[in-house]
Coordinates of C-alpha atoms and ligand atoms in Angstrom, one line a residue:
X168 CA 93.3 145.8 66.2
X169 CA 96.0 146.1 68.7
X170 CA 96.1 148.1 71.8
X171 CA 98.7 150.7 72.5
X172 CA 99.6 152.7 75.8
X173 CA 102.3 155.1 76.4
X174 CA 103.2 157.2 79.5
X175 CA 105.7 160.1 80.2
X176 CA 105.6 161.8 83.4
X177 CA 106.8 161.8 87.2
X178 CA 105.0 158.7 88.1
X179 CA 106.0 155.0 87.9
X180 CA 105.1 154.3 84.3
X181 CA 104.9 150.5 84.5
X182 CA 101.7 150.1 86.2
X183 CA 100.1 152.9 84.4
X184 CA 100.7 151.2 81.0
X185 CA 99.8 147.9 82.1
X186 CA 96.4 148.9 83.6
X187 CA 95.9 150.8 80.5
X188 CA 96.4 147.8 78.3
X189 CA 94.2 145.9 80.5
X190 CA 91.3 148.1 79.5
X191 CA 92.3 147.6 75.9
X192 CA 92.8 144.0 75.8
X193 CA 89.4 143.6 74.1
X194 CA 90.9 145.1 71.1
X195 CA 93.5 142.4 70.5
X196 CA 95.3 139.9 72.5
X197 CA 97.5 137.3 71.2
X198 CA 100.6 138.7 72.8
X199 CA 101.6 141.6 74.8
X200 CA 104.7 143.6 75.7
X201 CA 106.3 146.7 77.3
X202 CA 109.5 148.9 77.0
X203 CA 110.5 150.9 80.1
X204 CA 113.4 153.4 80.3
X205 CA 115.4 152.7 83.4
X206 CA 118.7 154.2 84.2
X207 CA 119.1 155.5 80.6
X208 CA 118.6 152.1 79.2
X209 CA 115.4 150.6 77.5
X210 CA 114.3 147.2 79.2
X211 CA 111.7 145.4 77.1
X212 CA 109.3 142.5 78.6
X213 CA 107.1 140.7 76.4
X214 CA 105.3 137.3 75.9
X215 CA 102.9 135.5 73.8
X216 CA 99.4 135.0 74.9
X217 CA 97.2 137.1 77.1
X218 CA 98.3 140.1 78.9
X219 CA 98.2 138.2 82.3
X220 CA 101.4 136.4 80.9
X221 CA 103.2 139.8 80.6
X222 CA 102.1 140.8 84.2
X223 CA 103.4 137.4 85.4
X224 CA 106.8 138.1 83.7
X225 CA 106.9 141.7 85.1
X226 CA 106.2 140.1 88.7
X227 CA 109.4 137.8 88.0
X228 CA 111.5 140.6 86.4
X229 CA 110.0 144.0 87.7
X230 CA 111.2 147.1 85.9
X231 CA 110.0 150.7 86.3
X232 CA 110.6 154.3 85.1
X233 CA 109.0 157.5 84.0
X234 CA 108.8 156.7 80.3
X235 CA 107.1 153.4 79.1
X236 CA 105.3 152.2 76.0
X237 CA 103.1 149.0 76.0
X238 CA 101.3 147.0 73.3
X239 CA 98.7 144.1 73.1
X240 CA 98.7 142.5 69.8
X241 CA 96.0 140.9 67.4
X242 CA 98.5 139.2 64.9
X243 CA 98.4 140.1 61.3
X244 CA 102.0 139.2 60.1
X245 CA 103.7 136.6 62.2
X246 CA 102.2 134.0 64.5
X247 CA 101.5 135.0 68.1
X248 CA 104.7 134.5 69.9
X249 CA 107.3 136.2 72.2
X250 CA 109.7 137.1 69.3
X251 CA 106.6 138.7 67.3
X252 CA 105.3 140.5 70.2
X253 CA 105.9 144.3 70.3
X254 CA 107.6 146.5 71.4
X255 CA 110.3 145.8 68.6
X256 CA 113.9 147.0 69.1
X257 CA 116.5 148.2 66.7
X258 CA 120.1 146.3 66.9
X259 CA 121.3 148.9 69.4
X260 CA 118.3 148.4 71.6
X261 CA 118.2 152.3 71.9
X262 CA 115.1 152.7 69.9
X263 CA 111.8 150.9 70.3
X264 CA 108.4 151.0 68.4
X265 CA 104.9 149.7 68.6
X266 CA 102.4 149.6 65.8
X267 CA 98.9 149.2 64.9
X268 CA 98.0 148.5 61.2
X269 CA 99.7 147.0 58.3
X270 CA 103.1 147.8 56.3
X271 CA 102.0 146.9 52.9
X272 CA 105.3 147.2 51.5
X273 CA 107.2 145.5 54.3
X274 CA 108.7 142.7 51.9
X275 CA 110.7 145.1 50.0
X276 CA 111.6 147.2 52.9
X277 CA 112.9 144.3 54.7
X278 CA 114.8 143.0 51.7
X279 CA 116.5 146.3 51.4
X280 CA 117.4 146.7 54.9
X281 CA 118.7 143.1 55.0
X282 CA 120.8 143.9 52.1
X283 CA 122.4 146.7 54.2
X284 CA 123.3 144.0 56.7
X285 CA 120.4 144.5 59.0
X286 CA 119.3 141.3 60.9
X287 CA 115.8 140.7 61.7
X288 CA 114.6 138.8 64.7
X289 CA 110.9 138.5 64.0
X290 CA 108.3 137.7 61.4
X291 CA 106.4 141.0 61.8
X292 CA 106.0 143.7 59.4
X293 CA 106.3 146.0 62.2
X294 CA 110.1 145.4 62.8
X295 CA 111.0 147.1 59.3
X296 CA 109.8 150.3 61.0
X297 CA 112.2 150.3 64.1
X298 CA 115.3 149.6 61.6
X299 CA 114.2 152.4 59.4
X300 CA 114.0 154.6 62.4
X301 CA 117.3 153.5 63.6
X302 CA 118.8 154.3 59.9
X303 CA 116.9 157.8 59.9
X304 CA 117.7 158.7 63.3
X305 CA 121.4 159.3 62.6
X306 CA 120.7 161.7 59.9
X307 CA 117.8 163.3 61.5
X308 CA 117.6 165.9 64.2
X309 CA 116.0 163.6 66.7
X310 CA 113.3 160.9 67.2
X311 CA 110.3 163.2 65.9
X312 CA 112.0 164.0 62.5
X313 CA 113.3 160.2 62.3
X314 CA 109.6 159.2 62.7
X315 CA 108.5 161.7 60.1
X316 CA 111.0 160.4 57.6
X317 CA 110.2 156.9 58.4
X318 CA 106.5 157.2 57.8
X319 CA 107.3 158.7 54.3
X320 CA 108.7 155.2 53.4
X321 CA 105.5 153.1 54.7
X322 CA 102.5 152.0 52.5
X323 CA 99.3 151.0 54.2
X324 CA 97.4 152.2 57.5
X325 CA 99.9 152.6 60.4
X326 CA 99.7 154.1 63.9
X327 CA 102.9 154.0 65.7
X328 CA 104.4 155.2 68.8
X329 CA 108.3 155.2 69.4
X330 CA 110.8 156.0 72.1
X331 CA 114.6 156.1 72.4
X332 CA 117.0 156.1 75.4
X333 CA 118.9 159.0 73.7
X334 CA 115.7 161.3 74.3
X335 CA 114.6 160.1 77.9
X336 CA 111.7 162.8 78.1
X337 CA 109.5 161.9 75.1
X338 CA 107.5 159.6 73.0
X339 CA 106.7 160.2 69.4
X340 CA 103.5 159.1 67.7
X341 CA 102.4 159.1 64.2
X342 CA 99.4 158.2 62.1
X343 CA 99.1 157.2 58.4
X344 CA 95.7 156.2 57.0
X345 CA 93.1 154.4 59.0
X346 CA 94.9 152.2 61.3
X347 CA 93.0 153.1 64.3
X348 CA 93.1 155.9 66.7
X349 CA 95.9 157.7 68.3
X350 CA 94.3 159.4 71.6
X351 CA 97.0 161.7 73.4
X352 CA 95.7 162.3 77.0
X353 CA 97.0 165.7 78.6
X354 CA 97.6 165.4 82.2
X355 CA 98.8 167.7 84.9
X356 CA 102.7 167.4 84.3
X357 CA 102.2 164.0 82.5
X358 CA 101.0 162.9 79.1
X359 CA 99.5 159.7 78.0
X360 CA 99.1 158.0 74.5
X361 CA 96.8 155.2 73.6
X362 CA 94.9 153.6 70.8
X363 CA 91.6 154.0 72.6
X364 CA 90.1 156.2 75.2
X365 CA 89.3 153.8 78.0
X366 CA 93.0 153.1 78.4
X367 CA 93.7 156.5 79.9
X368 CA 90.3 158.0 80.7
X369 CA 90.9 157.4 84.5
X370 CA 93.8 159.8 84.2
X371 CA 92.5 162.5 82.0
X372 CA 89.6 163.5 80.0
X373 CA 91.4 166.2 77.9
X374 CA 92.5 164.4 74.7
X375 CA 93.9 165.1 71.3
X376 CA 93.4 162.7 68.4
X377 CA 96.1 162.3 65.8
X378 CA 94.7 162.5 62.2
X379 CA 96.1 160.8 59.1
X380 CA 99.5 162.2 58.2
X381 CA 100.4 163.8 61.5
X382 CA 103.2 163.3 63.9
X383 CA 103.1 164.0 67.8
X384 CA 106.1 164.8 70.1
X385 CA 104.7 163.9 73.5
X386 CA 106.4 165.2 76.7
X387 CA 105.2 165.5 80.2
X388 CA 104.5 169.1 79.4
X389 CA 102.0 168.3 76.7
X390 CA 102.0 167.5 72.9
X391 CA 103.3 169.3 69.6
X392 CA 101.7 168.1 66.5
X393 CA 103.1 168.5 63.1
X394 CA 102.4 167.3 59.6
X395 CA 104.7 164.6 57.9
X396 CA 106.0 167.7 56.1
X397 CA 107.0 169.2 59.4
X398 CA 104.4 172.0 59.3
X399 CA 103.0 172.8 62.9
X400 CA 99.5 171.9 63.5
X401 CA 97.3 173.3 66.3
X402 CA 95.6 170.2 67.8
X403 CA 91.9 170.4 68.9
X404 CA 91.6 169.6 72.7
X405 CA 88.5 167.3 73.4
X406 CA 87.0 166.8 76.8
X407 CA 85.8 163.5 76.9
X408 CA 82.2 163.1 78.5
X409 CA 82.5 159.6 79.5
X410 CA 83.3 158.8 83.2
X411 CA 86.0 156.2 84.0
X412 CA 83.3 154.2 85.8
X413 CA 81.1 153.8 82.6
X414 CA 84.4 152.2 81.1
X415 CA 84.7 149.6 83.9
X416 CA 82.8 146.5 84.4
X417 CA 81.0 147.3 87.8
X418 CA 79.2 144.5 89.3
X419 CA 78.7 142.8 86.0
X420 CA 80.6 139.7 84.9
X421 CA 81.5 140.8 81.5
X422 CA 81.4 144.1 79.7
X423 CA 79.0 142.5 77.2
X424 CA 76.6 141.8 80.2
X425 CA 77.0 145.3 81.5
X426 CA 76.3 146.8 77.9
X427 CA 73.3 144.6 77.4
X428 CA 71.7 145.9 80.6
X429 CA 72.4 149.4 80.2
X430 CA 70.5 149.8 76.8
X431 CA 67.7 151.6 78.4
X432 CA 70.0 154.3 79.4
X433 CA 72.0 154.3 76.3
X434 CA 68.9 154.8 74.2
X435 CA 67.8 157.6 76.5
X436 CA 71.2 159.2 76.2
X437 CA 71.1 159.1 72.3
X438 CA 67.7 160.6 72.3
X439 CA 68.6 163.2 75.1
X440 CA 68.7 167.0 73.7
X441 CA 67.7 166.1 70.1
X442 CA 63.9 166.0 70.3
X443 CA 61.2 168.7 71.0
X444 CA 58.3 166.2 71.7
X445 CA 55.8 169.1 71.7
X446 CA 56.7 170.6 68.3
X447 CA 57.3 167.0 66.8
X448 CA 60.9 168.2 65.7
X449 CA 64.3 166.5 65.9
X450 CA 67.3 168.6 66.2
X451 CA 70.7 166.8 65.1
X452 CA 73.2 169.5 65.9
X453 CA 76.2 168.0 64.0
X454 CA 74.3 166.8 60.8
X455 CA 75.2 170.1 59.2
X456 CA 72.6 169.4 56.5
X457 CA 70.7 172.3 55.1
X458 CA 66.9 171.8 54.2
X459 CA 67.8 172.4 50.4
X460 CA 70.5 169.7 50.3
X461 CA 68.1 167.6 52.5
X462 CA 65.4 168.0 49.7
X463 CA 67.9 167.3 47.0
X464 CA 68.4 163.5 47.9
X465 CA 66.8 161.1 45.8
X466 CA 68.5 158.0 47.6
X467 CA 70.2 156.9 50.6
X468 CA 73.1 154.4 50.6
X469 CA 73.8 152.8 54.1
X470 CA 77.4 151.3 54.4
X471 CA 78.5 149.5 57.5
X472 CA 80.0 146.1 58.5
X473 CA 78.8 143.3 60.9
X474 CA 76.3 144.2 63.5
X475 CA 76.4 147.8 62.1
X476 CA 75.3 146.5 58.8
X477 CA 72.4 144.7 60.3
X478 CA 71.4 147.8 62.0
X479 CA 71.3 149.5 58.7
X480 CA 69.1 146.9 57.3
X481 CA 66.5 148.0 60.1
X482 CA 67.3 151.7 59.1
X483 CA 66.2 151.0 55.6
X484 CA 62.7 150.3 56.7
X485 CA 62.7 153.5 59.1
X486 CA 64.1 155.8 56.4
X487 CA 61.7 154.6 53.8
X488 CA 58.8 154.6 56.0
X489 CA 59.3 158.0 57.6
X490 CA 61.5 160.0 55.3
X491 CA 60.1 158.3 52.1
X492 CA 63.6 158.2 50.4
X493 CA 64.5 155.1 48.6
X494 CA 67.4 153.3 50.7
X495 CA 69.8 150.5 50.0
X496 CA 72.2 148.9 52.3
X497 CA 75.6 147.5 51.4
X498 CA 78.8 146.1 53.2
X499 CA 81.5 148.3 53.7
X500 CA 83.9 145.5 52.2
X501 CA 81.7 145.2 49.1
X502 CA 80.6 148.4 48.2
X503 CA 83.6 150.1 46.8
X504 CA 84.4 147.1 44.4
X505 CA 81.0 147.4 42.6
X506 CA 81.6 150.9 41.0
X507 CA 78.5 152.1 42.9
X508 CA 76.3 154.7 41.1
X509 CA 76.5 157.5 43.5
X510 CA 76.1 161.4 42.8
X511 CA 75.5 164.7 44.7
X512 CA 71.8 163.4 45.3
X513 CA 72.9 160.7 47.3
X514 CA 73.0 160.5 51.0
X515 CA 75.7 158.0 52.1
X516 CA 75.0 157.0 55.7
X517 CA 78.0 155.2 57.5
X518 CA 77.3 153.4 60.7
X519 CA 80.2 152.5 62.7
X520 CA 80.6 152.2 66.6
X521 CA 84.3 152.2 66.4
X522 CA 84.6 155.0 63.7
X523 CA 87.7 153.1 62.7
X524 CA 86.5 150.1 60.5
X525 CA 88.7 150.3 57.4
X526 CA 86.2 148.8 55.2
X527 CA 83.4 151.3 56.3
X528 CA 85.9 154.2 56.0
X529 CA 87.0 153.2 52.4
X530 CA 83.2 153.1 51.5
X531 CA 82.8 156.5 52.9
X532 CA 85.8 157.7 50.7
X533 CA 84.4 156.1 47.7
X534 CA 81.0 157.8 48.4
X535 CA 82.7 161.3 49.0
X536 CA 84.7 161.1 46.0
X537 CA 81.6 160.6 43.8
X538 CA 79.9 163.6 45.4
X539 CA 77.6 162.1 48.0
X540 CA 76.8 163.8 51.3
X541 CA 78.5 161.7 53.8
X542 CA 76.9 161.2 57.4
X543 CA 78.2 158.9 59.9
X544 CA 76.5 157.4 63.2
X545 CA 79.5 156.8 65.3
X546 CA 80.2 156.2 68.9
X547 CA 83.9 156.6 69.4
X548 CA 84.8 160.4 69.9
X549 CA 87.6 161.8 67.9
X550 CA 87.3 158.6 65.5
X551 CA 88.4 158.8 61.8
X552 CA 84.8 158.4 60.5
X553 CA 83.6 161.4 62.4
X554 CA 86.4 163.4 60.9
X555 CA 86.0 162.7 57.4
X556 CA 82.1 163.1 57.5
X557 CA 80.1 166.0 56.1
X558 CA 77.7 165.2 59.2
X559 CA 77.7 163.2 62.3
X560 CA 75.3 161.6 64.6
X561 CA 77.0 160.5 67.8
X562 CA 75.6 157.4 69.5
X563 CA 76.4 158.9 72.9
X564 CA 76.2 155.1 74.3
X565 CA 79.2 155.4 76.2
X566 CA 82.3 153.1 75.6
X567 CA 81.4 149.6 74.2
X568 CA 84.1 147.5 75.4
X569 CA 82.6 143.9 74.6
X570 CA 83.7 142.7 71.3
X571 CA 80.2 141.5 70.5
X572 CA 78.2 144.8 69.9
X573 CA 75.0 145.3 71.7
X574 CA 74.1 148.9 72.9
X575 CA 75.8 150.3 69.7
X576 CA 73.3 148.3 67.6
X577 CA 70.0 149.7 69.5
X578 CA 71.4 153.1 69.6
X579 CA 72.2 153.2 65.9
X580 CA 68.7 151.9 65.1
X581 CA 67.3 154.9 67.2
X582 CA 69.6 157.3 65.5
X583 CA 68.4 156.3 62.1
X584 CA 64.9 156.7 63.4
X585 CA 66.1 160.4 64.6
X586 CA 67.6 160.9 61.2
X587 CA 64.5 159.8 59.3
X588 CA 62.4 162.2 61.2
X589 CA 64.9 165.1 60.7
X590 CA 64.8 164.2 56.9
X591 CA 61.0 164.1 56.9
X592 CA 60.8 167.5 58.6
X593 CA 63.2 169.2 55.9
X594 CA 61.3 167.3 53.2
X595 CA 57.8 167.7 54.6
X596 CA 57.3 163.9 53.7
X597 CA 55.3 163.4 56.8
X598 CA 53.1 166.1 58.6
X599 CA 53.8 167.4 62.2
X600 CA 51.0 165.4 63.7
X601 CA 52.6 162.1 62.3
X602 CA 55.9 163.3 63.4
X603 CA 54.7 164.0 67.0
X604 CA 53.0 160.5 67.1
X605 CA 56.3 158.8 66.1
X606 CA 58.3 160.9 68.5
X607 CA 55.7 160.0 71.3
X608 CA 56.2 156.3 70.4
X609 CA 60.0 156.7 70.9
X610 CA 59.5 158.5 74.3
X611 CA 58.1 155.2 75.5
X612 CA 61.1 153.1 74.1
X613 CA 63.4 153.2 77.1
X614 CA 60.7 152.0 79.5
X615 CA 59.8 149.0 77.2
X616 CA 63.7 148.3 76.9
X617 CA 63.7 148.3 80.8
X618 CA 60.9 145.7 80.7
X619 CA 62.6 143.3 78.4
X620 CA 65.9 143.7 80.3
X621 CA 64.4 142.7 83.8
X622 CA 67.1 140.7 85.5
X623 CA 64.5 138.9 87.5
X624 CA 63.5 136.8 84.3
X625 CA 67.0 135.6 84.1
X626 CA 66.1 132.1 85.1
X627 CA 64.4 131.7 81.6
X628 CA 67.7 132.5 80.1
X629 CA 69.6 130.2 82.2
X630 CA 67.2 127.5 81.5
X631 CA 67.4 127.8 77.6
X632 CA 71.2 128.2 77.9
X633 CA 71.2 124.7 79.8
X634 CA 69.0 123.1 77.3
X635 CA 70.7 124.4 74.2
X636 CA 74.4 125.3 74.9
X637 CA 75.4 121.8 73.4
X638 CA 73.8 122.2 70.1
X639 CA 76.2 122.7 67.1
X640 CA 73.8 124.6 64.7
X641 CA 71.0 127.2 65.2
X642 CA 68.7 128.9 62.6
X643 CA 67.3 132.2 63.3
X644 CA 64.2 133.3 61.4
X645 CA 62.7 136.7 61.0
X646 CA 60.5 138.6 58.5
X647 CA 60.0 142.2 57.4
X648 CA 61.6 144.7 59.8
X649 CA 62.7 141.6 62.2
X650 CA 64.7 139.7 59.4
X651 CA 67.8 141.8 60.1
X652 CA 67.1 141.0 63.9
X653 CA 67.5 137.2 62.9
X654 CA 70.8 138.1 61.2
X655 CA 71.8 140.0 64.3
X656 CA 70.8 137.3 66.6
X657 CA 72.6 134.6 64.7
X658 CA 75.9 136.8 64.6
X659 CA 75.7 137.3 68.4
X660 CA 75.4 133.6 69.0
X661 CA 78.1 132.7 66.6
X662 CA 80.7 135.2 67.5
X663 CA 80.7 134.6 71.2
X664 CA 79.9 130.8 71.6
X665 CA 81.4 129.5 68.4
X666 CA 78.1 127.9 67.7
X667 CA 77.5 128.0 63.9
X668 CA 74.3 130.0 63.4
X669 CA 72.4 131.4 60.3
X670 CA 70.0 134.1 60.2
X671 CA 67.4 133.7 57.3
X672 CA 64.3 135.5 55.9
X673 CA 61.5 133.2 57.2
X674 CA 59.7 133.3 53.9
X675 CA 62.7 131.7 52.5
X676 CA 62.7 128.5 54.6
X677 CA 60.8 126.4 51.9
X678 CA 63.4 127.3 49.2
X679 CA 66.0 125.3 50.8
X680 CA 66.7 125.7 54.5
X681 CA 63.8 123.7 55.7
X682 CA 65.8 120.7 54.5
X683 CA 68.0 121.3 57.5
X684 CA 65.3 121.2 60.2
X685 CA 65.4 118.1 62.5
X686 CA 65.8 118.0 66.3
X687 CA 69.5 118.9 66.0
X688 CA 68.7 122.3 64.5
X689 CA 67.0 124.6 67.0
X690 CA 65.0 127.5 65.4
X691 CA 64.9 130.9 67.0
X692 CA 61.7 132.6 65.3
X693 CA 60.9 136.2 66.0
X694 CA 57.0 136.2 66.0
X695 CA 55.9 139.4 67.5
X696 CA 52.3 140.5 66.7
X697 CA 53.0 142.8 63.5
X698 CA 51.8 142.6 59.9
X699 CA 53.7 139.3 59.1
X700 CA 52.7 137.5 62.4
X701 CA 50.4 135.0 60.4
X702 CA 53.1 134.1 58.1
X703 CA 55.6 133.6 60.9
X704 CA 53.0 131.3 62.7
X705 CA 52.9 129.2 59.5
X706 CA 56.7 129.1 59.3
X707 CA 56.6 127.9 62.9
X708 CA 54.1 125.1 62.1
X709 CA 56.4 124.1 59.0
X710 CA 59.3 123.7 61.5
X711 CA 57.2 121.8 64.1
X712 CA 56.0 119.5 61.2
X713 CA 59.4 118.3 60.8
X714 CA 60.3 117.7 64.4
X715 CA 62.1 120.9 64.7
X716 CA 62.6 122.9 67.9
X717 CA 61.2 126.3 68.2
X718 CA 62.2 129.3 70.6
X719 CA 59.8 131.9 69.7
X720 CA 60.3 135.8 70.5
X721 CA 56.7 136.8 70.8
X722 CA 54.4 139.5 72.0
X723 CA 53.3 139.7 75.6
X724 CA 49.7 138.5 75.9
X725 CA 50.0 136.3 73.0
X726 CA 48.4 133.0 74.2
X727 CA 48.4 131.5 70.9
X728 CA 52.0 131.1 70.2
X729 CA 52.4 129.0 73.3
X730 CA 50.6 126.3 71.4
X731 CA 53.0 126.5 68.7
X732 CA 56.5 127.0 70.0
X733 CA 58.3 125.0 72.4
X734 CA 59.9 128.0 74.3
X735 CA 58.6 131.5 74.4
X736 CA 60.3 134.8 75.3
X737 CA 58.0 137.6 75.2
X738 CA 58.7 141.3 74.6
X739 CA 56.1 144.3 75.2
X740 CA 54.0 145.3 72.2
X741 CA 55.5 148.3 70.4
X742 CA 54.9 150.4 67.3
X743 CA 56.1 148.3 64.3
X744 CA 59.1 150.6 63.5
X745 CA 60.4 150.2 67.0
X746 CA 59.9 146.5 67.8
X747 CA 63.3 145.6 66.4
X748 CA 64.9 147.4 69.2
X749 CA 63.0 145.1 71.7
X750 CA 63.2 141.9 69.7
X751 CA 67.0 142.0 69.5
X752 CA 67.4 142.1 73.2
X753 CA 66.2 138.4 74.1
X754 CA 68.7 137.2 71.4
X755 CA 71.5 139.1 72.9
X756 CA 70.7 137.7 76.4
X757 CA 70.4 134.3 75.0
X758 CA 73.6 134.3 73.2
X759 CA 75.4 135.9 76.2
X760 CA 74.0 133.1 78.6
X761 CA 74.7 130.3 76.2
X762 CA 78.5 131.5 75.9
X763 CA 78.8 131.8 79.6
X764 CA 77.5 128.3 79.9
X765 CA 80.0 126.9 77.5
X766 CA 82.8 128.9 79.3
X767 CA 83.6 131.0 76.3
X768 CA 85.7 134.1 76.4
X769 CA 82.6 136.4 76.1
X770 CA 84.5 139.8 75.9
X771 CA 87.4 138.6 73.9
X772 CA 86.2 135.9 71.7
X773 CA 88.8 134.1 69.6
X774 CA 90.0 135.5 66.5
X775 CA 88.0 138.5 66.9
X776 CA 88.8 142.0 67.7
X777 CA 86.6 145.3 68.7
X778 CA 87.5 147.4 65.7
X779 CA 88.6 145.7 62.4
X780 CA 91.2 148.1 61.0
X781 CA 92.7 145.8 58.5
X782 CA 90.9 144.8 55.2
Ligands
LIG1050 C1 79.7 142.8 66.1 O1 79.2 142.3 67.3 C2 80.9 142.6 65.8 N1 81.8 143.0 66.8 C3 81.3 143.1 64.4 O2 80.4 142.6 63.5 C4 81.1 144.8 64.4 O3 79.9 145.1 64.4 C5 81.8 145.3 62.9 O4 83.1 144.8 62.9 C6 81.6 146.8 62.7 O5 82.4 147.3 63.8 P1 82.1 149.2 63.9 O6 80.6 149.2 64.2 O7 83.0 149.6 64.9 O8 82.4 149.6 62.3

């Protein structure tokens, strides 16, 4: 997922664009570039590597103006290099374009353009766009029309922004399919465009989000939106509730660290305004679900990817225990290829922090086409998932910048708890007294989270990081509702420290993985005092009997576990359905400290992007 930032207005554009790209660097970063209109000519600066390389280049070759367009790239076609970095120019240098997404038919387009004598200077699919723009521009009535015509030739998801020296007062953006967001920020006599909110939030909170098949003409006076067919569209202006500070790191070393430690607040925020604790009722305003339709469901299918899929595995326990509806979970990337049995009595629940994960969006489309009622639990405002859902539960956890998802995981678990209660209410699957008890349990959760995230116990994590940062493999074991937490803990460790880690159902150890156990394979075991505690103890004993090393996540006050495990991290006791929100926290902190110890790029792990908008 690439980062795009553009500006048109009275102020110097270069620093505005570069600062915006810095806030988006987590999205994709193997090259970066900027195009600036200066004295009627477009000047391009771009370089391979991180944004810091572009900043150094600009220091050597400064350029400024009032119209600029920048890009940080996560390579899909063409290796990370200066030549493949965006923006890309046409032969005249008078038109430039940046893109997010993929031109699936770029080979045939490239061949037909080359047959017309057009020379290509990069290996990218994006370059076909700027040459098509140049061809269409001469016949069109301006850049906006040239963009509309060009988008008609492209196959695959694309979000583009273009500018030309012939029209020095505007940018033109367009969106096709699910290629990541296009946010247009409306300032006072100036206008911004970005692929994500944090890039421009410090300048304005008033934003318009482009939808699939739309083109936007962006000038300092505002934006005009049209369909690809040229019909005017009245765009909805959103007021973004996030403050710029919440998008900045503050006193934390990494965004991931900040986001780990703000989970008591983010869980509070996702509950706020949605619960009547006295009446034992949940109100999810954007769910748009009638009691009749809620009572019609005979199954729930959860679709998501990565961490969000693991949150869905926890949600299965919550929805079945509270709403009493059979629930299954599937990866977005698998769901649509198995011809799933879906109908009007299915509730399809998508969980997606970014709201732009293409596999999850495609699964939603599959469900909708087969008649399901589609609900998304989503964090990013104005995202595609929110737009195409019948009902939405916003996470309200503020911008999650770190590529490794943390607060979005815990808030999406809590949102599924709320959804389960809302469904139970509509279907009368559990009585008001039981609902009041479950809500009362929820009311205590933020305080318990705060106890686990006490920075005063950081020495424990630093000690574990010092001991274990050099190991090459880890096994994470969990059982019951904590099995998904073992999967999530393994994912956190592997994606930011690059240590191989595998999450496994503890009961499955004897069916193979126990052959792996030796002193080189640390085992993290989630052994809180719940209904499978005794089983977990015997699993720990099996590991110890084979000279394994055990790091246990245990309940406070459990004296026994210390006699079994080599290292113990405790969490407060909590009702069984809420323990996963607590047991995941030590695993987030452990992964973070090990990655920091290894000098890893915690917020921008290699090969990863915050939102995966390519299949
Ligand atoms: C989690 O740490 C990863 N960054 C990744 O697995 C992520 O959860 C997945 O790509 C889904 O993203 P989404 O929630 O934005 O759809």
